[in-house]
Coordinates of C-alpha atoms in Angstrom, one line a residue:
Chain E
M188 CA -39.3 -6.0 25.7
S189 CA -35.8 -5.9 27.1
A190 CA -35.5 -9.3 28.1
V191 CA -36.4 -10.5 24.7
R192 CA -34.2 -7.9 23.4
H193 CA -31.3 -8.8 25.4
V194 CA -32.2 -12.4 24.4
R195 CA -31.4 -11.6 20.8
R196 CA -28.1 -10.1 21.5
A197 CA -26.7 -12.9 23.3
A198 CA -28.1 -15.5 21.1
A199 CA -25.6 -15.8 18.6
G200 CA -22.9 -17.0 21.5
A201 CA -24.7 -18.6 23.6
A202 CA -28.1 -20.8 23.1
V203 CA -28.5 -21.3 26.8
V204 CA -29.0 -18.3 27.4
V205 CA -31.8 -17.7 24.8
S206 CA -34.0 -20.4 26.2
V207 CA -33.6 -19.5 29.7
A208 CA -34.6 -15.9 29.1
A209 CA -37.3 -16.5 26.9
L210 CA -38.3 -19.2 29.2
A211 CA -38.2 -17.6 32.2
T212 CA -40.1 -14.4 31.0
G213 CA -41.6 -15.5 28.0
P214 CA -41.7 -12.4 25.3
A215 CA -43.1 -9.1 25.9
G216 CA -46.1 -8.5 25.0
A217 CA -45.3 -5.8 22.9
D218 CA -42.4 -7.7 21.4
R219 CA -44.3 -11.2 20.2
A220 CA -42.6 -14.6 19.8
P221 CA -42.9 -15.2 16.0
T222 CA -45.2 -17.1 14.7
G223 CA -44.6 -21.0 15.1
H224 CA -42.3 -20.9 17.5
G225 CA -40.7 -23.9 19.5
S226 CA -38.1 -24.3 22.2
A227 CA -37.9 -27.0 25.2
F228 CA -35.0 -27.8 27.5
G229 CA -34.5 -31.1 29.8
L230 CA -33.8 -29.9 33.3
S231 CA -32.6 -27.0 35.6
A232 CA -32.9 -26.5 39.1
N233 CA -32.8 -23.1 40.4
G234 CA -32.0 -22.7 44.7
P235 CA -29.1 -23.3 47.1
V236 CA -28.5 -26.4 44.7
S237 CA -27.6 -24.6 40.7
V238 CA -28.4 -26.6 37.8
P239 CA -27.9 -24.8 34.8
V240 CA -30.7 -25.0 32.3
I241 CA -29.6 -28.3 30.8
S242 CA -30.3 -29.1 26.7
A243 CA -31.8 -26.3 25.4
V244 CA -33.0 -25.4 21.8
A245 CA -35.0 -22.6 20.3
S246 CA -36.8 -22.8 17.0
H247 CA -38.0 -19.6 15.1
G248 CA -39.1 -21.7 12.0
K249 CA -36.3 -24.0 11.4
P250 CA -35.8 -27.0 13.5
A251 CA -33.9 -28.0 16.0
E252 CA -32.5 -30.3 18.4
R253 CA -30.0 -31.6 21.0
S254 CA -29.0 -34.5 23.1
L255 CA -27.3 -35.4 26.0
V256 CA -26.1 -38.0 27.7
S257 CA -25.7 -37.0 31.4
V258 CA -26.0 -33.9 34.2
P259 CA -23.7 -32.7 35.7
D260 CA -22.4 -33.8 38.7
N261 CA -24.8 -32.3 41.8
P262 CA -26.4 -33.7 45.2
L263 CA -29.5 -33.3 43.8
L264 CA -30.8 -34.9 41.0
S265 CA -29.8 -37.6 38.2
A266 CA -30.3 -38.1 34.7
K267 CA -29.4 -39.7 31.9
V268 CA -29.9 -39.3 27.8
L269 CA -31.8 -35.4 27.4
H270 CA -33.2 -35.4 24.1
T271 CA -35.0 -31.9 23.0
N272 CA -36.1 -30.9 19.8
A273 CA -38.5 -27.6 18.6
E274 CA -39.9 -27.1 15.3
K275 CA -42.5 -24.6 13.7
A276 CA -45.2 -24.7 16.6
K277 CA -43.8 -28.0 18.0
A278 CA -40.9 -28.5 21.0
R279 CA -40.3 -32.0 22.8
A280 CA -38.0 -32.6 26.1
S281 CA -37.6 -35.8 27.2
V282 CA -35.4 -37.3 30.0
A283 CA -34.7 -40.5 30.3
D284 CA -33.5 -42.3 34.2
V285 CA -34.3 -39.6 36.4
L286 CA -34.0 -39.4 40.3
I287 CA -34.4 -37.1 42.8
K288 CA -32.8 -38.6 45.5
K289 CA -34.2 -36.3 48.4
L290 CA -37.7 -36.8 46.7
K291 CA -37.8 -40.1 46.3
L292 CA -39.0 -39.6 42.6
K293 CA -37.9 -41.5 39.8
A294 CA -39.1 -42.1 36.5
N295 CA -37.7 -44.1 33.4
A296 CA -38.7 -41.6 31.1
V297 CA -40.3 -38.0 31.8
T298 CA -41.6 -36.2 28.1
A299 CA -43.3 -32.7 27.7
K300 CA -44.8 -32.3 24.5
C301 CA -46.5 -29.1 23.0
T302 CA -48.0 -28.9 19.4
Q303 CA -50.0 -25.9 18.2
G304 CA -50.0 -24.5 21.5
M305 CA -51.3 -27.7 22.6
G306 CA -49.4 -29.8 25.9
S307 CA -49.4 -32.5 27.2
V308 CA -47.3 -35.4 29.1
D309 CA -45.9 -38.5 29.5
L310 CA -43.9 -40.2 32.8
V311 CA -42.9 -43.8 31.8
A312 CA -42.9 -45.9 35.0
A313 CA -42.9 -42.7 37.3
E314 CA -43.1 -42.7 40.8
L315 CA -43.0 -40.4 44.1
D316 CA -42.3 -42.1 47.3
G317 CA -42.6 -45.6 46.3
K318 CA -46.5 -45.1 44.6
R319 CA -46.6 -45.0 40.5
L320 CA -47.5 -41.6 38.8
A321 CA -50.5 -41.4 36.2
V322 CA -48.8 -41.9 33.3
S323 CA -50.5 -38.6 31.6
P324 CA -51.3 -36.8 34.0
S325 CA -53.8 -34.0 34.0
P326 CA -52.8 -30.8 33.3
N327 CA -51.1 -28.6 36.7
S328 CA -51.9 -31.9 39.2
A329 CA -50.1 -31.0 41.9
L330 CA -48.9 -33.0 44.3
H331 CA -47.3 -32.7 48.0
A332 CA -44.9 -35.0 49.8
D333 CA -43.7 -34.2 53.6
L334 CA -40.2 -34.6 54.1
G335 CA -40.0 -34.6 57.7
P336 CA -38.1 -31.8 59.7
L337 CA -36.8 -31.3 56.1
G338 CA -40.0 -29.6 54.8
K339 CA -43.1 -30.3 52.7
A340 CA -42.6 -30.4 48.9
T341 CA -45.0 -29.4 46.0
V342 CA -44.8 -31.5 42.6
T343 CA -46.5 -30.1 39.7
L344 CA -47.3 -32.7 37.2
N345 CA -48.0 -31.5 33.4
K346 CA -48.3 -27.8 34.5
Q347 CA -49.2 -25.8 32.0
T348 CA -48.9 -22.2 31.4
R349 CA -50.2 -19.7 29.0
N350 CA -47.6 -17.0 28.1
A351 CA -47.8 -13.3 27.3
D352 CA -47.1 -13.9 23.9
G353 CA -50.0 -16.7 23.4
T354 CA -48.0 -19.6 23.4
L355 CA -48.0 -22.5 25.7
T356 CA -45.3 -23.8 28.2
V357 CA -45.7 -27.5 29.3
T358 CA -43.3 -28.6 31.9
A359 CA -43.4 -32.3 32.8
V360 CA -42.5 -32.3 36.6
E361 CA -41.8 -29.0 38.4
A362 CA -40.8 -30.0 41.9
R363 CA -40.3 -27.7 45.0
V364 CA -38.1 -29.1 47.3
P365 CA -36.9 -27.7 50.4
V366 CA -32.7 -27.9 50.1
A367 CA -30.8 -26.4 53.3
G368 CA -33.7 -24.5 54.6
K369 CA -34.8 -22.7 51.2
M370 CA -36.6 -23.9 48.2
E371 CA -35.9 -25.5 45.6
T372 CA -37.3 -25.2 42.5
V373 CA -36.3 -28.5 39.9
T374 CA -37.7 -28.5 36.3
I375 CA -38.0 -31.4 34.5
S376 CA -38.9 -31.5 30.0
S377 CA -40.2 -28.2 29.5
A378 CA -41.6 -27.1 25.9
T379 CA -43.1 -24.1 25.1
C380 CA -44.8 -23.1 21.7
G381 CA -47.0 -21.1 19.9
K382 CA -49.4 -21.8 17.2
E383 CA -48.8 -21.5 13.8
Q384 CA -50.2 -18.5 12.3
A385 CA -52.7 -20.5 9.6
A386 CA -55.1 -18.0 9.4
Q387 CA -54.1 -14.4 9.4
P388 CA -56.7 -12.9 8.0
A389 CA -56.8 -9.8 6.1
P390 CA -59.6 -6.8 7.1
Q391 CA -62.7 -8.4 8.7
K392 CA -64.7 -6.6 6.9
P393 CA -68.3 -7.9 8.2
G394 CA -71.0 -6.6 5.7
G395 CA -70.7 -5.8 2.0
P396 CA -72.8 -7.5 -0.3
K397 CA -72.6 -11.1 -1.3
A398 CA -69.9 -11.4 -4.7
P399 CA -72.1 -12.5 -7.5
K400 CA -71.8 -15.7 -9.1
P401 CA -69.6 -15.3 -12.4
T402 CA -71.2 -16.1 -15.8
P403 CA -68.7 -17.8 -17.8
V404 CA -67.6 -15.9 -20.7
H405 CA -67.3 -17.4 -24.3
H406 CA -63.3 -16.6 -24.7
D407 CA -60.3 -18.4 -24.8
L408 CA -57.2 -17.1 -23.2
P409 CA -53.9 -20.4 -23.3
V410 CA -53.1 -21.2 -20.1
T411 CA -50.2 -23.3 -18.7
G412 CA -52.0 -26.6 -19.1
Chain S
M145 CA -50.8 -36.9 -22.9
E146 CA -47.9 -34.2 -23.7
G147 CA -48.9 -34.2 -27.1
F148 CA -52.6 -33.5 -26.2
L149 CA -51.7 -31.1 -24.0
L150 CA -49.8 -29.0 -26.9
H151 CA -52.7 -29.2 -29.2
A152 CA -55.0 -28.0 -26.9
T153 CA -53.3 -25.0 -25.8
R154 CA -52.1 -24.2 -29.8
A155 CA -55.9 -24.8 -30.8
V156 CA -56.7 -21.6 -28.8
A157 CA -53.3 -19.5 -29.1
G158 CA -54.5 -17.3 -31.7
A159 CA -57.5 -15.9 -29.6
S160 CA -55.1 -14.6 -26.8
A161 CA -53.5 -12.0 -28.9
A162 CA -57.0 -10.7 -29.5
A163 CA -57.8 -10.8 -25.5
G164 CA -54.6 -8.7 -25.4
L165 CA -55.9 -6.0 -27.3
I166 CA -59.6 -5.8 -25.7
A167 CA -57.9 -5.5 -22.5
V168 CA -55.7 -2.7 -23.5
A169 CA -58.3 -1.0 -25.4
A170 CA -60.7 -1.2 -22.8
T171 CA -58.5 0.0 -20.2
G172 CA -57.5 3.4 -22.4
C173 CA -60.9 5.1 -22.7
G174 CA -61.4 5.4 -18.9
S175 CA -60.4 7.9 -16.4
S176 CA -60.0 8.1 -12.8
G177 CA -59.5 11.6 -11.9
S178 CA -58.9 14.8 -13.4
A179 CA -55.9 16.1 -14.9
A180 CA -52.5 16.8 -12.9
S181 CA -48.6 16.5 -12.7
A182 CA -47.6 13.3 -11.8
D183 CA -45.3 14.4 -10.0
E184 CA -47.4 16.7 -7.6
P185 CA -47.2 15.5 -4.3
S186 CA -49.0 13.1 -2.6
S187 CA -50.3 13.8 0.5
A188 CA -49.0 11.1 2.7
S189 CA -50.5 12.2 6.4
G190 CA -53.7 11.4 8.1
A191 CA -56.1 10.3 4.9
A192 CA -53.9 9.8 2.1
K193 CA -55.0 11.6 -0.6
A194 CA -55.0 9.7 -4.3
R195 CA -53.4 12.1 -6.6
P196 CA -55.3 12.4 -9.5
V197 CA -54.7 10.5 -12.4
S198 CA -55.8 12.1 -16.3
A199 CA -57.1 9.7 -18.6
A200 CA -53.8 9.9 -20.6
Q201 CA -52.0 9.2 -17.9
L202 CA -53.9 6.3 -16.9
A203 CA -53.4 4.9 -20.5
R204 CA -49.9 5.2 -20.2
L205 CA -49.7 2.7 -17.0
P206 CA -49.0 -0.5 -17.2
Q207 CA -52.0 -2.5 -17.2
A208 CA -52.9 -4.9 -13.9
T209 CA -53.9 -7.8 -16.2
T210 CA -53.1 -11.3 -16.9
F211 CA -51.1 -9.9 -20.0
G212 CA -49.0 -7.2 -18.0
T213 CA -46.4 -6.5 -16.1
V214 CA -46.5 -4.0 -13.3
R215 CA -42.5 -3.5 -11.8
G216 CA -42.0 -1.6 -9.0
A217 CA -45.6 -2.9 -7.4
P218 CA -45.2 -3.8 -3.6
V219 CA -44.7 -7.7 -3.1
D220 CA -47.6 -8.9 -1.0
P221 CA -46.3 -9.1 2.6
E222 CA -47.5 -12.5 3.3
P223 CA -48.9 -14.6 0.5
S224 CA -49.1 -17.6 3.2
A225 CA -51.9 -15.5 5.0
L226 CA -55.4 -16.2 4.6
L227 CA -57.5 -14.1 2.9
D228 CA -61.3 -12.9 4.3
G229 CA -63.2 -12.6 1.0
T230 CA -63.4 -9.2 0.2
V231 CA -62.7 -8.5 -3.1
L232 CA -63.2 -5.1 -5.3
H233 CA -64.0 -4.5 -8.8
P234 CA -63.7 -1.3 -10.3
A235 CA -66.6 0.0 -12.2
K236 CA -64.3 1.8 -14.4
D237 CA -60.6 1.7 -15.5
T238 CA -58.8 2.7 -11.9
A239 CA -55.0 4.1 -11.0
V240 CA -53.7 1.5 -8.5
Y241 CA -50.9 3.2 -6.1
D242 CA -47.7 2.1 -4.4
K243 CA -48.6 2.9 -1.1
P244 CA -51.8 5.0 0.4
G245 CA -51.2 8.2 -1.2
G246 CA -48.2 7.2 -3.3
K247 CA -47.6 7.6 -7.3
P248 CA -49.6 5.5 -9.2
I249 CA -48.4 2.4 -10.4
A250 CA -51.0 0.8 -12.7
A251 CA -54.0 0.7 -13.9
L252 CA -56.5 -2.0 -13.0
P253 CA -59.2 -2.0 -15.6
A254 CA -63.3 -2.3 -14.8
K255 CA -63.1 -5.4 -17.5
Q256 CA -60.4 -8.3 -18.7
L257 CA -60.8 -11.3 -20.6
K258 CA -64.2 -9.9 -21.5
G259 CA -65.7 -10.4 -17.5
P260 CA -65.6 -8.4 -14.9
T261 CA -62.5 -7.5 -12.8
W262 CA -62.3 -8.4 -9.4
V263 CA -59.4 -8.7 -7.2
P264 CA -59.2 -9.7 -3.7
V265 CA -58.3 -7.0 -0.6
I266 CA -55.0 -8.1 1.7
A267 CA -55.4 -4.8 3.7
E268 CA -56.8 -1.7 4.8
K269 CA -54.7 1.7 5.3
A270 CA -55.8 4.9 6.2
G271 CA -58.9 4.3 4.0
W272 CA -57.2 2.6 1.1
R273 CA -57.2 -1.2 0.2
Q274 CA -54.5 -3.0 -0.8
V275 CA -55.4 -5.6 -3.1
L276 CA -53.4 -8.6 -4.9
L277 CA -53.2 -7.6 -8.8
P278 CA -53.5 -10.1 -11.5
S279 CA -50.3 -9.1 -13.6
R280 CA -46.8 -10.7 -13.3
P281 CA -44.4 -10.6 -11.6
N282 CA -46.2 -12.6 -9.3
H283 CA -47.4 -11.6 -5.8
A284 CA -47.8 -7.9 -7.1
T285 CA -50.0 -5.9 -5.4
G286 CA -51.0 -2.0 -5.2
W287 CA -53.4 0.3 -3.4
L288 CA -56.6 1.6 -4.4
P289 CA -58.2 5.0 -2.5
G290 CA -61.3 4.8 -0.9
G291 CA -64.5 5.8 -2.7
G292 CA -65.2 6.1 -6.0
D293 CA -66.5 3.8 -8.5
V294 CA -65.2 0.6 -6.6
K295 CA -67.5 -1.8 -5.4
E296 CA -66.9 -4.3 -2.9
A297 CA -68.5 -7.4 -1.9
T298 CA -67.4 -10.9 0.2
S299 CA -66.9 -13.9 -1.2
S300 CA -67.7 -17.0 0.9
Y301 CA -65.6 -19.0 -1.3
R302 CA -61.7 -19.9 -1.1
I303 CA -60.3 -22.7 -2.8
D304 CA -57.0 -24.6 -1.6
V305 CA -54.7 -26.5 -3.3
S306 CA -52.4 -28.6 -2.0
L307 CA -49.3 -29.7 -4.4
K308 CA -47.4 -32.1 -2.2
Q309 CA -51.2 -33.6 -1.7
H310 CA -52.1 -33.0 -5.3
R311 CA -55.8 -32.2 -4.0
L312 CA -58.1 -28.8 -4.3
T313 CA -60.8 -28.3 -2.0
V314 CA -63.6 -25.8 -2.6
T315 CA -65.3 -24.5 1.0
D316 CA -68.2 -22.5 1.2
G317 CA -68.3 -20.1 4.5
G318 CA -65.9 -22.3 5.7
R319 CA -67.9 -25.6 4.6
K320 CA -66.0 -27.6 2.6
A321 CA -68.2 -27.7 -0.7
G322 CA -66.0 -30.4 -2.2
S323 CA -62.7 -31.7 -2.5
W324 CA -61.0 -33.5 -5.4
P325 CA -57.8 -35.2 -6.2
V326 CA -55.5 -32.6 -9.1
A327 CA -52.8 -33.1 -11.5
V328 CA -50.2 -30.0 -10.5
G329 CA -47.1 -29.0 -12.5
T330 CA -43.9 -30.3 -13.3
G331 CA -40.6 -29.6 -11.1
K332 CA -39.4 -27.9 -13.9
N333 CA -42.8 -25.9 -14.5
P334 CA -43.9 -26.0 -10.7
T335 CA -47.3 -24.5 -10.0
P336 CA -46.7 -21.1 -8.3
T337 CA -47.2 -21.2 -5.0
G338 CA -48.8 -18.6 -2.5
R339 CA -51.9 -16.8 -2.2
T340 CA -53.6 -15.6 -5.9
F341 CA -57.7 -15.4 -6.9
V342 CA -60.3 -16.8 -9.2
L343 CA -59.3 -13.8 -11.7
A344 CA -61.9 -15.5 -14.8
S345 CA -64.5 -17.6 -15.5
L346 CA -63.9 -18.6 -19.3
S347 CA -66.1 -20.9 -21.7
P348 CA -63.4 -21.9 -24.4
S349 CA -64.5 -22.0 -27.9
H350 CA -62.7 -25.2 -28.2
P351 CA -63.4 -27.6 -24.9
T352 CA -60.7 -29.8 -25.5
Y353 CA -59.8 -30.6 -22.3
S354 CA -62.2 -28.5 -20.2
K355 CA -65.5 -26.5 -20.9
L356 CA -64.4 -24.4 -18.3
I357 CA -61.5 -22.7 -17.3
F358 CA -60.5 -20.7 -14.3
P359 CA -57.8 -18.4 -15.1
L360 CA -56.0 -17.5 -11.5
G361 CA -53.9 -13.8 -11.3
T362 CA -51.0 -16.1 -10.5
H363 CA -48.6 -16.9 -13.9
S364 CA -45.5 -19.7 -14.4
N365 CA -42.1 -18.7 -12.7
S366 CA -40.8 -21.1 -15.4
L367 CA -42.5 -19.9 -18.7
D368 CA -42.5 -16.5 -19.6
R369 CA -45.4 -17.4 -22.2
F370 CA -47.2 -20.3 -23.0
G371 CA -48.6 -22.0 -26.5
G372 CA -49.4 -17.7 -27.4
G373 CA -50.8 -16.7 -23.5
P374 CA -48.8 -14.9 -21.0
G375 CA -48.5 -18.1 -18.8
T376 CA -51.6 -17.1 -16.7
V377 CA -52.1 -20.3 -14.3
A378 CA -55.5 -21.9 -14.3
L379 CA -57.6 -24.4 -12.9
H380 CA -59.6 -26.5 -15.2
G381 CA -60.7 -30.0 -16.2
W382 CA -59.4 -32.9 -17.5
P383 CA -60.6 -36.0 -19.6
D384 CA -57.9 -38.3 -18.2
Q385 CA -58.0 -39.0 -15.0
S386 CA -54.8 -41.0 -14.6
V387 CA -53.4 -37.4 -14.4
F388 CA -54.8 -37.0 -11.0
G389 CA -52.3 -37.1 -8.6
R390 CA -49.2 -36.6 -10.4
D391 CA -47.1 -33.5 -11.2
V392 CA -47.8 -33.5 -14.9
S393 CA -48.9 -29.7 -16.0
H394 CA -46.9 -26.7 -16.9
G395 CA -48.5 -25.4 -14.0
C396 CA -52.0 -25.6 -14.1
V397 CA -53.7 -27.3 -11.8
R398 CA -56.0 -29.9 -13.5
M399 CA -59.6 -31.3 -11.7
P400 CA -61.7 -34.1 -12.9
Q401 CA -64.7 -32.8 -14.7
K402 CA -67.2 -33.2 -11.9
A403 CA -65.1 -30.1 -10.0
L404 CA -66.4 -27.6 -13.0
D405 CA -70.3 -27.4 -11.0
T406 CA -68.6 -26.1 -8.1
L407 CA -65.8 -24.2 -9.2
A408 CA -68.5 -22.6 -11.6
S409 CA -70.2 -21.0 -8.6
V410 CA -66.8 -19.5 -6.7
P411 CA -67.5 -15.8 -7.5
L412 CA -64.5 -13.9 -9.2
G413 CA -61.8 -12.6 -6.9
S414 CA -62.3 -15.4 -4.3
P415 CA -59.0 -16.5 -2.7
V416 CA -57.0 -19.4 -3.8
Q417 CA -54.3 -20.8 -1.6
I418 CA -51.7 -23.1 -3.1
V419 CA -49.1 -24.9 -1.2

């Protein structure tokens, strides 16, 4: 609850903060995400090397879109052309020319899509340590890489997390890599969406007799043709 | 085609005034409670108690009919949300309130357009039911207290109208009962959107363009009156198939004649969703 409130206060000033908080915590149960929520971000890294959330968008009914052509220089990863968009119950994040040197992870394009609370991932020419990765990996596909003396890394493809408010977060690639003796978490292409509230039924009340078939009555009413 | 439409609406214009009088007369003779001051405070806590309304007071209230306007009526809070098919029929003319335990704002007649009044339930609170009203303004609602002479039933039917796709679909228990291309309102006189309901099933005395007409609980937002009527939007047949798929009407939804048989089975009060 407090995280969400914080996000709402901060929203006017910093769109990046909005997505960071919303995606990191998910709106609390009592303060549910609005119907048709959608948000996305291109990439982020948390750990010894900090790359802030890049190309974040959030939509609460209105379409939002963002594109960037590069990420800030850093020793961990590089990428070009980050495109994110979000609209009602829909979000998409795509990052091109991804390279995480330490992991030998590269891809021409990494895309996460979320539609009506359902997620999918597309990986174009993605490789981990020289091995080609599936174009459409199954949800939560975990891969492990031994980096020798540096330690072991874990790469999760198509990571799907159901949030407390019912929205789904799909992350195309999440890598946990040892850096300087600590774990670094790199997130590439993440999209979060809820279901458009198509059915919000009125009072579900089983029972009650079946409403009668009407008997047409002989009557005239001028209507709007 | 336009000339045909105008001719058709003029042909039935003479009867509308009579219909209005009938509706008003019917509402004026009922009573929904014992005499009490209209200023009597309501019991709004817990199970809210209905403020009694005398027959005389009821007669002075605006009529919740397709001819009436209920000012101050709560607006449907979620016009795009679906309804579950719960429908109510007041066995006698009944006061409608602005909130549970609130003040009376309208009289819902037991009959209108010569048929029984059935209205859909959109919410419940403290034993009260909030219903859509057939009167202006569009999306007007009111609250009915529990108990009393109100009959409850469930309609398994639902009608969806897509203005963009020019299509009307009827489902029964979630299964498609029929789907047809339709004609809808023009840009100047659009078919109003949101949830409404089947108000009546009418067999016109001169079925110029449709053997059955199904007035809805909604009105044109651009035409205060039309053809002598109150601008009620309806579903009805249309003989010229060339109109289907087009924006040509003054707000009504024109359907192929073959759709009328399916529509004839849809209970009054059944939800209609126009998007």
